[in-house]
Amino acid sequence: MRVTVIGAGYVGLVTGAGLAALGHRVRVGEADQERVRQLSSGHVPIFEPDLDRLVRDGLGNGLLSFHRSNIEAAEGAEVVFIAVPTPERDDGAADVSIVEWVIGEVGSHLQEGALVVLKSTVPVGSAKRFQDLLDGVGANVVVLSNPEFLREGSAVADFFHPDRIVIGSKDQRAVEQMVQLYTALDAPIVVTDAVSSEMIKYGANAYLATRVTFANAMANLCEAVGADARDVLLGMGYDRRIGFHFLNPGPGFGGSCFPKDTRALVAIAEESGYDFALLKGVIEVNDEQARRIVAKVREAVGGTLDGTVVALWGLAFKAGTDDTRDSPSLRLADYLRAEGARVRAYDPHVRSVPELEMAADALDATKAADVLLIATEWGEFQNVDLGEVRDAMRGDAIVDARNLLDPGAVRRLGLRYSGVGR
Ligand code: NAD
């Protein structure tokens, strides 16, 4: 099929390169000219395992191309995916102005009968709203919802092996065409109306964020009663009704989706007259969690952070990605610096963050540090020689906000250890 993807970010690039790998002819429209130049020469500007190979294959066999003009990219397409950002507005709702702008831009250039597919996470009612908008300019197209569930860090694998594909449309022909587009993928397909499809995306993210927060709240309580949260959550997780996913205590959820999508769902609920108290509580507990980690760091250095040096391991919002959007690590760095600490950071895949002092490697970050704070669960941190860390540090404390290290091994080296819920 002739496919267009607008927006070459984590979602658009994976979708575009993935669909090209399935044999579709894919044109990607992208506003960032430098990104188009890099991608056209086979350089992928984000870290996502296996994506380089997929993009190079697509360029090589001529099925994938990148365009500075969305109109040029969209012309002649049977299916046009919208994968541009939907950031958070001041009131918590999702800002769909970029989606709206793009649809307005390409609307009158779409071929008769084309499908406009909303991959961006958009508020409930968006498909209908954009359908009305396109009907208004006389475009004979169908707008439908097809939310994205990929996880950064395993996005390519998730594209080829999705847990499910959700298609939200009441238009039979559009649904059949979408099923045809994904026919090479072996996944259950949920066909529903657009509003329900839009709700599935928010519901899934809100539920996962709730699980993370439940684990954090349990960990906080375990600390208070003297239980080990790792054992508690392990014992809970073996229950097949519960399972282990997203039950790891830590510094709170972050990233480009959970924070904004939970707040957007609260806004959707408010707008429709439902008080989503549960989700509001989740957001509140999550906001507190970073403060609790800062309190641990403060305590580890004797009660005041002013004038201390904190080594910060990890900046990405989770391991496996270079994405720092709404990362708990950056939240922690801000809080620590606001209390007068000097923060020296290292992340295997994040090379620089504005105004943050970066170290050359994990060990370098710990030089003359009073405390080491582990904020992202990169496996390579487990392989750093903690004896060398101890010798490099000025202080002797490790705050492990991801429960990555073995507390016994740390303590045997003469270092103090503080985890989450243990
Ligand atoms: P991103 O910021 O990584 O990528 C968006 C891309 O769109 C950027 O390259 C940007 O330059 C480009 N862009 C912006 N305005 C444009 C325009 N007018 N024309 C063409 N291109 C334009 O964002 P993302 O993480 O890929 O997220 C995109 C959407 O998908 C959001 O709605 C997000 O909530 C949703 N989503 C993201 C994830 C995820 O894990 N990142 C998962 C599921 C859903």
Tab-separated table of C-alpha atoms and ligand atoms in Angstrom:
chain	number	residue	atom	x	y	z
A	1	MET	CA	0.000	0.000	0.000
A	2	ARG	CA	1.044	3.624	-0.396
A	3	VAL	CA	1.500	4.941	3.136
A	4	THR	CA	2.491	8.295	4.587
A	5	VAL	CA	3.628	8.950	8.119
A	6	ILE	CA	3.764	12.526	9.379
A	7	GLY	CA	6.300	12.963	12.183
A	8	ALA	CA	9.569	11.022	12.347
A	9	GLY	CA	9.893	10.626	16.121
A	10	TYR	CA	9.852	7.478	18.237
A	11	VAL	CA	6.394	6.500	17.018
A	12	GLY	CA	6.414	7.786	13.433
A	13	LEU	CA	9.855	6.510	12.577
A	14	VAL	CA	9.235	3.036	13.951
A	15	THR	CA	5.822	2.878	12.265
A	16	GLY	CA	7.196	4.111	8.940
A	17	ALA	CA	10.278	1.908	8.886
A	18	GLY	CA	8.243	-1.057	10.158
A	19	LEU	CA	5.563	-0.699	7.486
A	20	ALA	CA	8.279	-0.394	4.814
A	21	ALA	CA	9.768	-3.636	6.148
A	22	LEU	CA	6.334	-5.231	5.643
A	23	GLY	CA	6.523	-4.246	1.973
A	24	HIS	CA	4.516	-1.019	1.923
A	25	ARG	CA	5.819	2.072	0.162
A	26	VAL	CA	6.240	4.622	2.935
A	27	ARG	CA	6.882	8.352	2.717
A	28	VAL	CA	7.655	10.097	5.976
A	29	GLY	CA	6.983	13.830	6.331
A	30	GLU	CA	8.986	15.588	9.031
A	31	ALA	CA	9.192	19.261	10.022
A	32	ASP	CA	12.761	19.121	11.355
A	33	GLN	CA	14.897	19.655	8.242
A	34	GLU	CA	18.087	18.402	9.906
A	35	ARG	CA	16.286	15.196	10.923
A	36	VAL	CA	15.151	14.657	7.318
A	37	ARG	CA	18.702	15.150	6.100
A	38	GLN	CA	20.127	12.709	8.647
A	39	LEU	CA	17.451	10.082	8.052
A	40	SER	CA	17.791	10.350	4.277
A	41	SER	CA	21.462	9.504	4.649
A	42	GLY	CA	20.677	6.525	6.886
A	43	HIS	CA	21.492	8.129	10.222
A	44	VAL	CA	18.875	7.604	12.934
A	45	PRO	CA	18.978	10.506	15.401
A	46	ILE	CA	17.375	8.602	18.301
A	47	PHE	CA	18.585	5.504	20.145
A	48	GLU	CA	16.192	2.642	19.527
A	49	PRO	CA	17.551	-0.890	19.147
A	50	ASP	CA	17.423	-2.233	15.575
A	51	LEU	CA	15.885	0.937	14.126
A	52	ASP	CA	19.072	1.884	12.220
A	53	ARG	CA	19.009	-1.398	10.343
A	54	LEU	CA	15.315	-1.065	9.530
A	55	VAL	CA	15.734	2.489	8.207
A	56	ARG	CA	18.796	1.579	6.134
A	57	ASP	CA	16.979	-1.456	4.672
A	58	GLY	CA	14.007	0.734	3.715
A	59	LEU	CA	16.216	3.367	2.098
A	60	GLY	CA	18.192	0.644	0.347
A	61	ASN	CA	15.211	-1.085	-1.242
A	62	GLY	CA	13.547	2.225	-2.082
A	63	LEU	CA	10.406	1.603	-0.004
A	64	LEU	CA	11.168	4.295	2.578
A	65	SER	CA	11.796	7.981	1.961
A	66	PHE	CA	11.885	11.149	4.051
A	67	HIS	CA	10.395	14.491	3.052
A	68	ARG	CA	10.593	18.034	4.301
A	69	SER	CA	7.117	18.737	2.977
A	70	ASN	CA	4.131	16.975	4.536
A	71	ILE	CA	2.097	17.765	1.435
A	72	GLU	CA	4.647	16.117	-0.840
A	73	ALA	CA	4.767	13.126	1.527
A	74	ALA	CA	0.971	12.784	1.670
A	75	GLU	CA	0.163	13.118	-2.004
A	76	GLY	CA	-1.148	9.914	-3.543
A	77	ALA	CA	-1.182	8.046	-0.215
A	78	GLU	CA	-3.909	5.547	0.583
A	79	VAL	CA	-3.197	5.720	4.315
A	80	VAL	CA	-1.814	8.775	6.147
A	81	PHE	CA	-0.619	8.250	9.726
A	82	ILE	CA	-0.390	11.258	12.013
A	83	ALA	CA	2.409	10.719	14.564
A	84	VAL	CA	3.246	14.234	15.722
A	85	PRO	CA	3.549	15.333	19.378
A	86	THR	CA	0.493	15.946	21.561
A	87	PRO	CA	2.127	17.627	24.559
A	88	GLU	CA	0.445	18.621	27.780
A	89	ARG	CA	-1.370	21.928	28.041
A	90	ASP	CA	-1.228	24.033	31.190
A	91	ASP	CA	-4.586	22.618	32.289
A	92	GLY	CA	-3.360	19.003	31.902
A	93	ALA	CA	-5.334	18.262	28.726
A	94	ALA	CA	-3.530	17.080	25.587
A	95	ASP	CA	-2.595	19.813	23.144
A	96	VAL	CA	-3.707	18.680	19.684
A	97	SER	CA	-2.739	21.861	17.901
A	98	ILE	CA	0.098	20.208	15.923
A	99	VAL	CA	-2.227	17.396	14.805
A	100	GLU	CA	-4.791	19.977	13.808
A	101	TRP	CA	-2.208	22.027	11.961
A	102	VAL	CA	-0.933	19.009	10.014
A	103	ILE	CA	-4.445	17.868	9.099
A	104	GLY	CA	-5.288	21.384	7.935
A	105	GLU	CA	-2.069	21.468	5.923
A	106	VAL	CA	-2.460	18.175	4.060
A	107	GLY	CA	-6.292	17.982	4.089
A	108	SER	CA	-6.975	19.369	0.655
A	109	HIS	CA	-4.094	17.397	-0.900
A	110	LEU	CA	-5.301	13.963	0.139
A	111	GLN	CA	-6.393	11.526	-2.474
A	112	GLU	CA	-10.062	10.581	-2.696
A	113	GLY	CA	-10.940	7.869	-0.156
A	114	ALA	CA	-7.661	8.120	1.776
A	115	LEU	CA	-7.548	7.044	5.425
A	116	VAL	CA	-6.257	9.542	7.989
A	117	VAL	CA	-5.032	7.495	10.931
A	118	LEU	CA	-4.495	9.066	14.350
A	119	LYS	CA	-1.409	7.385	15.871
A	120	SER	CA	-0.701	10.318	18.142
A	121	THR	CA	-2.352	9.977	21.546
A	122	VAL	CA	-5.315	12.310	21.254
A	123	PRO	CA	-8.262	13.222	23.497
A	124	VAL	CA	-11.486	11.323	23.257
A	125	GLY	CA	-13.591	12.675	20.406
A	126	SER	CA	-10.609	13.732	18.283
A	127	ALA	CA	-11.302	11.385	15.374
A	128	LYS	CA	-14.802	12.797	15.059
A	129	ARG	CA	-13.538	16.337	15.422
A	130	PHE	CA	-10.950	15.925	12.666
A	131	GLN	CA	-13.437	14.071	10.469
A	132	ASP	CA	-15.738	17.108	10.726
A	133	LEU	CA	-12.812	19.403	9.953
A	134	LEU	CA	-11.863	17.455	6.829
A	135	ASP	CA	-15.484	17.105	5.728
A	136	GLY	CA	-15.660	20.893	6.062
A	137	VAL	CA	-12.879	21.424	3.501
A	138	GLY	CA	-14.486	18.937	1.133
A	139	ALA	CA	-11.907	16.181	1.575
A	140	ASN	CA	-13.478	12.823	0.865
A	141	VAL	CA	-11.462	10.862	3.451
A	142	VAL	CA	-12.051	8.734	6.560
A	143	VAL	CA	-10.434	9.622	9.899
A	144	LEU	CA	-9.849	6.740	12.296
A	145	SER	CA	-8.081	5.940	15.529
A	146	ASN	CA	-5.223	3.426	15.688
A	147	PRO	CA	-3.391	4.139	18.948
A	148	GLU	CA	0.227	3.192	19.460
A	149	PHE	CA	1.391	0.980	22.344
A	150	LEU	CA	5.109	0.597	21.579
A	151	ARG	CA	7.592	0.825	24.411
A	152	GLU	CA	10.691	2.908	23.854
A	153	GLY	CA	13.713	0.628	24.079
A	154	SER	CA	11.882	-2.280	22.418
A	155	ALA	CA	9.832	-0.320	19.902
A	156	VAL	CA	10.924	-2.261	16.813
A	157	ALA	CA	10.190	-5.618	18.431
A	158	ASP	CA	6.858	-4.220	19.632
A	159	PHE	CA	5.997	-3.112	16.090
A	160	PHE	CA	6.499	-6.627	14.700
A	161	HIS	CA	4.986	-8.432	17.701
A	162	PRO	CA	2.296	-6.189	19.146
A	163	ASP	CA	0.119	-7.495	21.980
A	164	ARG	CA	-2.837	-6.220	19.985
A	165	ILE	CA	-3.797	-3.808	17.242
A	166	VAL	CA	-6.671	-1.452	17.990
A	167	ILE	CA	-8.677	0.037	15.140
A	168	GLY	CA	-11.328	2.594	15.958
A	169	SER	CA	-13.764	3.253	13.140
A	170	LYS	CA	-17.306	2.429	12.145
A	171	ASP	CA	-16.386	2.561	8.455
A	172	GLN	CA	-16.232	-1.040	7.238
A	173	ARG	CA	-14.036	-0.303	4.224
A	174	ALA	CA	-11.557	1.664	6.358
A	175	VAL	CA	-11.346	-1.168	8.897
A	176	GLU	CA	-10.775	-3.750	6.168
A	177	GLN	CA	-8.031	-1.622	4.642
A	178	MET	CA	-6.304	-1.278	8.033
A	179	VAL	CA	-6.532	-5.028	8.647
A	180	GLN	CA	-4.980	-5.521	5.205
A	181	LEU	CA	-2.176	-3.072	6.037
A	182	TYR	CA	-1.212	-5.082	9.127
A	183	THR	CA	-1.960	-8.486	7.642
A	184	ALA	CA	1.642	-9.695	8.002
A	185	LEU	CA	1.527	-9.167	11.777
A	186	ASP	CA	0.256	-11.951	13.982
A	187	ALA	CA	-1.746	-10.109	16.642
A	188	PRO	CA	-5.293	-9.924	17.938
A	189	ILE	CA	-7.161	-7.040	16.366
A	190	VAL	CA	-9.671	-5.089	18.428
A	191	VAL	CA	-12.117	-3.301	16.159
A	192	THR	CA	-14.256	-0.723	17.869
A	193	ASP	CA	-15.601	2.796	17.471
A	194	ALA	CA	-13.163	5.722	17.516
A	195	VAL	CA	-14.098	6.999	20.992
A	196	SER	CA	-13.559	3.569	22.561
A	197	SER	CA	-10.268	3.206	20.715
A	198	GLU	CA	-9.102	6.574	22.022
A	199	MET	CA	-10.129	5.497	25.538
A	200	ILE	CA	-8.171	2.211	25.243
A	201	LYS	CA	-4.922	4.118	24.845
A	202	TYR	CA	-5.516	6.332	27.877
A	203	GLY	CA	-6.903	3.453	29.918
A	204	ALA	CA	-3.842	1.284	29.241
A	205	ASN	CA	-1.353	3.988	30.208
A	206	ALA	CA	-3.325	5.074	33.269
A	207	TYR	CA	-3.560	1.479	34.468
A	208	LEU	CA	0.184	0.884	34.021
A	209	ALA	CA	0.989	4.148	35.787
A	210	THR	CA	-1.314	3.028	38.601
A	211	ARG	CA	0.558	-0.266	38.962
A	212	VAL	CA	3.903	1.548	39.161
A	213	THR	CA	2.455	3.870	41.769
A	214	PHE	CA	0.914	1.019	43.721
A	215	ALA	CA	4.349	-0.611	43.889
A	216	ASN	CA	5.852	2.672	45.101
A	217	ALA	CA	3.178	3.157	47.737
A	218	MET	CA	3.659	-0.432	48.933
A	219	ALA	CA	7.422	0.129	49.055
A	220	ASN	CA	6.938	3.270	51.140
A	221	LEU	CA	4.715	1.340	53.529
A	222	CYS	CA	7.198	-1.556	53.638
A	223	GLU	CA	9.854	0.890	54.798
A	224	ALA	CA	7.524	2.051	57.568
A	225	VAL	CA	6.696	-1.447	58.824
A	226	GLY	CA	10.108	-3.002	58.239
A	227	ALA	CA	9.194	-5.295	55.335
A	228	ASP	CA	11.248	-5.886	52.189
A	229	ALA	CA	9.229	-4.562	49.240
A	230	ARG	CA	11.143	-6.705	46.765
A	231	ASP	CA	10.028	-9.864	48.532
A	232	VAL	CA	6.533	-8.506	49.082
A	233	LEU	CA	6.058	-7.651	45.399
A	234	LEU	CA	7.658	-10.942	44.356
A	235	GLY	CA	5.234	-12.815	46.554
A	236	MET	CA	2.343	-10.818	45.143
A	237	GLY	CA	3.475	-11.108	41.538
A	238	TYR	CA	3.481	-14.918	41.517
A	239	ASP	CA	-0.280	-14.648	41.753
A	240	ARG	CA	-1.263	-15.099	38.113
A	241	ARG	CA	-4.039	-12.563	38.548
A	242	ILE	CA	-1.357	-9.985	39.413
A	243	GLY	CA	1.868	-10.792	37.560
A	244	PHE	CA	5.203	-8.983	37.766
A	245	HIS	CA	5.040	-6.279	35.118
A	246	PHE	CA	5.239	-2.687	36.283
A	247	LEU	CA	5.531	-3.631	39.945
A	248	ASN	CA	9.044	-2.338	40.564
A	249	PRO	CA	9.430	0.407	43.131
A	250	GLY	CA	11.520	3.362	42.040
A	251	PRO	CA	11.669	7.136	41.722
A	252	GLY	CA	8.181	7.415	40.196
A	253	PHE	CA	7.002	7.031	36.621
A	254	GLY	CA	8.150	9.470	33.966
A	255	GLY	CA	8.762	9.618	30.252
A	256	SER	CA	6.914	11.244	27.422
A	257	CYS	CA	3.656	9.312	27.936
A	258	PHE	CA	2.583	8.299	31.470
A	259	PRO	CA	2.749	11.744	33.115
A	260	LYS	CA	0.972	13.578	30.320
A	261	ASP	CA	-1.500	10.805	29.518
A	262	THR	CA	-2.598	10.362	33.145
A	263	ARG	CA	-3.186	14.098	33.488
A	264	ALA	CA	-4.969	14.167	30.135
A	265	LEU	CA	-7.308	11.386	31.286
A	266	VAL	CA	-8.086	13.306	34.471
A	267	ALA	CA	-8.891	16.311	32.254
A	268	ILE	CA	-11.091	14.173	29.984
A	269	ALA	CA	-12.909	12.856	33.067
A	270	GLU	CA	-13.385	16.352	34.470
A	271	GLU	CA	-14.747	17.603	31.180
A	272	SER	CA	-17.292	14.818	31.098
A	273	GLY	CA	-18.350	15.247	34.737
A	274	TYR	CA	-16.606	12.239	36.294
A	275	ASP	CA	-14.283	12.733	39.251
A	276	PHE	CA	-11.430	10.286	38.585
A	277	ALA	CA	-10.232	10.458	42.210
A	278	LEU	CA	-8.228	7.239	41.883
A	279	LEU	CA	-6.094	8.603	39.065
A	280	LYS	CA	-5.663	11.972	40.763
A	281	GLY	CA	-4.296	10.062	43.779
A	282	VAL	CA	-1.894	8.170	41.535
A	283	ILE	CA	-0.519	11.419	40.124
A	284	GLU	CA	-0.157	12.902	43.610
A	285	VAL	CA	1.658	9.857	45.006
A	286	ASN	CA	3.917	9.842	41.955
A	287	ASP	CA	4.809	13.500	42.403
A	288	GLU	CA	5.732	12.768	46.010
A	289	GLN	CA	7.936	9.823	45.146
A	290	ALA	CA	10.813	11.910	43.757
A	291	ARG	CA	10.699	14.039	46.924
A	292	ARG	CA	11.027	10.876	48.991
A	293	ILE	CA	14.137	9.885	47.042
A	294	VAL	CA	15.620	13.344	47.589
A	295	ALA	CA	14.937	12.925	51.322
A	296	LYS	CA	16.938	9.687	51.249
A	297	VAL	CA	19.850	11.453	49.548
A	298	ARG	CA	19.653	14.309	52.047
A	299	GLU	CA	19.649	11.886	54.944
A	300	ALA	CA	22.585	9.974	53.428
A	301	VAL	CA	24.747	13.121	53.473
A	302	GLY	CA	23.850	14.055	57.026
A	303	GLY	CA	20.767	16.240	56.723
A	304	THR	CA	21.673	19.014	54.311
A	305	LEU	CA	22.474	18.909	50.619
A	306	ASP	CA	23.973	22.369	50.429
A	307	GLY	CA	27.582	22.173	49.224
A	308	THR	CA	27.498	18.412	48.604
A	309	VAL	CA	28.428	16.578	45.423
A	310	VAL	CA	25.928	14.019	44.120
A	311	ALA	CA	26.931	11.495	41.476
A	312	LEU	CA	23.856	10.728	39.394
A	313	TRP	CA	23.789	7.486	37.418
A	314	GLY	CA	21.145	7.525	34.701
A	315	LEU	CA	19.249	10.323	32.984
A	316	ALA	CA	16.933	8.451	30.622
A	317	PHE	CA	13.437	7.955	32.031
A	318	LYS	CA	14.059	4.200	31.936
A	319	ALA	CA	16.769	1.841	30.719
A	320	GLY	CA	16.923	1.039	27.004
A	321	THR	CA	16.239	4.517	25.670
A	322	ASP	CA	17.923	7.901	25.317
A	323	ASP	CA	14.632	9.695	26.001
A	324	THR	CA	14.809	12.136	28.912
A	325	ARG	CA	11.383	13.731	28.469
A	326	ASP	CA	9.787	14.089	31.899
A	327	SER	CA	12.482	11.784	33.269
A	328	PRO	CA	12.408	11.215	37.045
A	329	SER	CA	16.223	11.524	36.971
A	330	LEU	CA	16.010	15.096	35.723
A	331	ARG	CA	13.339	15.832	38.331
A	332	LEU	CA	15.728	14.513	40.999
A	333	ALA	CA	18.643	16.542	39.602
A	334	ASP	CA	16.522	19.706	39.733
A	335	TYR	CA	15.422	19.119	43.327
A	336	LEU	CA	18.962	18.302	44.454
A	337	ARG	CA	20.423	21.382	42.816
A	338	ALA	CA	17.656	23.548	44.234
A	339	GLU	CA	18.922	22.496	47.680
A	340	GLY	CA	22.489	23.489	46.808
A	341	ALA	CA	23.980	20.164	45.682
A	342	ARG	CA	26.368	19.902	42.756
A	343	VAL	CA	25.187	17.077	40.492
A	344	ARG	CA	27.574	15.176	38.217
A	345	ALA	CA	25.660	12.894	35.876
A	346	TYR	CA	26.371	9.984	33.593
A	347	ASP	CA	24.094	8.000	31.293
A	348	PRO	CA	25.253	5.435	28.712
A	349	HIS	CA	22.996	6.871	26.011
A	350	VAL	CA	22.369	10.468	26.996
A	351	ARG	CA	25.390	12.545	26.127
A	352	SER	CA	24.255	15.947	27.284
A	353	VAL	CA	21.420	17.712	29.042
A	354	PRO	CA	21.324	21.519	29.062
A	355	GLU	CA	22.903	22.992	32.178
A	356	LEU	CA	23.770	19.617	33.690
A	357	GLU	CA	27.361	18.680	34.432
A	358	MET	CA	28.171	15.458	32.606
A	359	ALA	CA	30.864	12.922	33.527
A	360	ALA	CA	32.799	10.823	31.012
A	361	ASP	CA	31.693	7.504	32.501
A	362	ALA	CA	30.001	5.983	35.538
A	363	LEU	CA	33.172	5.898	37.625
A	364	ASP	CA	34.149	9.421	36.631
A	365	ALA	CA	30.778	10.659	37.910
A	366	THR	CA	31.555	9.359	41.393
A	367	LYS	CA	34.887	11.204	41.773
A	368	ALA	CA	34.823	13.141	45.057
A	369	ALA	CA	31.068	12.594	45.358
A	370	ASP	CA	29.457	12.536	48.770
A	371	VAL	CA	26.731	10.215	47.610
A	372	LEU	CA	25.892	8.143	44.546
A	373	LEU	CA	22.275	8.201	43.375
A	374	ILE	CA	21.158	5.548	40.880
A	375	ALA	CA	18.139	6.865	39.008
A	376	THR	CA	17.922	4.727	35.828
A	377	GLU	CA	18.082	0.926	35.867
A	378	TRP	CA	20.807	0.494	33.217
A	379	GLY	CA	22.222	-3.039	33.520
A	380	GLU	CA	25.766	-1.781	32.955
A	381	PHE	CA	25.677	-0.026	36.321
A	382	GLN	CA	25.628	-3.475	37.914
A	383	ASN	CA	28.997	-4.211	36.331
A	384	VAL	CA	30.835	-1.159	37.632
A	385	ASP	CA	33.492	-2.135	40.187
A	386	LEU	CA	32.036	-0.817	43.445
A	387	GLY	CA	35.452	-1.019	45.093
A	388	GLU	CA	36.656	1.577	42.610
A	389	VAL	CA	33.512	3.615	43.237
A	390	ARG	CA	34.209	3.563	46.984
A	391	ASP	CA	37.814	4.676	46.415
A	392	ALA	CA	36.738	7.467	44.036
A	393	MET	CA	34.064	8.891	46.329
A	394	ARG	CA	34.546	11.374	49.117
A	395	GLY	CA	31.510	10.037	50.964
A	396	ASP	CA	30.337	6.486	51.502
A	397	ALA	CA	26.626	6.401	50.647
A	398	ILE	CA	24.659	4.916	47.766
A	399	VAL	CA	20.994	5.712	47.254
A	400	ASP	CA	19.679	3.126	44.839
A	401	ALA	CA	16.357	4.482	43.566
A	402	ARG	CA	15.954	1.451	41.261
A	403	ASN	CA	16.942	-1.336	43.674
A	404	LEU	CA	19.585	-2.297	41.113
A	405	LEU	CA	22.413	-3.307	43.420
A	406	ASP	CA	22.778	-6.074	45.971
A	407	PRO	CA	22.639	-4.274	49.355
A	408	GLY	CA	24.785	-6.940	51.017
A	409	ALA	CA	27.544	-6.613	48.418
A	410	VAL	CA	27.505	-2.831	48.768
A	411	ARG	CA	27.687	-2.966	52.570
A	412	ARG	CA	30.495	-5.542	52.546
A	413	LEU	CA	32.617	-2.929	50.760
A	414	GLY	CA	32.065	-0.552	53.655
A	415	LEU	CA	29.529	1.601	51.824
A	416	ARG	CA	26.133	2.591	53.201
A	417	TYR	CA	23.139	1.519	51.120
A	418	SER	CA	19.616	2.784	50.847
A	419	GLY	CA	17.112	1.374	48.349
A	420	VAL	CA	13.391	1.799	47.857
A	421	GLY	CA	11.221	-0.260	50.181
A	422	ARG	CA	14.007	-2.440	51.527
B	1	NAD	P1	8.489	12.696	19.075
B	1	NAD	O1	8.633	14.039	19.652
B	1	NAD	O2	9.572	11.679	19.279
B	1	NAD	O3	8.262	12.817	17.497
B	1	NAD	C1	7.407	13.717	16.894
B	1	NAD	C2	8.025	14.131	15.565
B	1	NAD	O4	7.079	14.947	14.883
B	1	NAD	C3	9.295	14.959	15.724
B	1	NAD	O5	10.315	14.428	14.909
B	1	NAD	C4	8.863	16.339	15.289
B	1	NAD	O6	9.923	17.095	14.693
B	1	NAD	C5	7.787	16.014	14.267
B	1	NAD	N1	6.884	17.115	13.987
B	1	NAD	C6	6.432	18.080	14.831
B	1	NAD	N2	5.609	18.910	14.176
B	1	NAD	C7	5.526	18.465	12.896
B	1	NAD	C8	4.853	18.903	11.750
B	1	NAD	N3	4.075	19.982	11.773
B	1	NAD	N4	5.031	18.223	10.605
B	1	NAD	C9	5.821	17.129	10.560
B	1	NAD	N5	6.476	16.670	11.614
B	1	NAD	C10	6.345	17.321	12.777
B	1	NAD	O7	7.100	12.126	19.614
B	1	NAD	P2	6.688	10.605	19.824
B	1	NAD	O8	7.270	10.106	21.104
B	1	NAD	O9	6.945	9.835	18.587
B	1	NAD	O10	5.128	10.756	20.070
B	1	NAD	C11	4.240	11.080	19.022
B	1	NAD	C12	2.830	10.795	19.488
B	1	NAD	O11	2.699	9.412	19.801
B	1	NAD	C13	2.406	11.539	20.753
B	1	NAD	O12	1.046	11.812	20.675
B	1	NAD	C14	2.646	10.514	21.841
B	1	NAD	O13	1.837	10.740	22.966
B	1	NAD	C15	2.267	9.233	21.148
B	1	NAD	N6	2.903	8.022	21.676
B	1	NAD	C16	4.209	8.021	22.021
B	1	NAD	C17	4.789	6.853	22.486
B	1	NAD	C18	6.226	6.816	22.903
B	1	NAD	O14	6.619	5.866	23.574
B	1	NAD	N7	7.051	7.792	22.549
B	1	NAD	C19	4.030	5.683	22.581
B	1	NAD	C20	2.701	5.719	22.188
B	1	NAD	C21	2.140	6.898	21.737
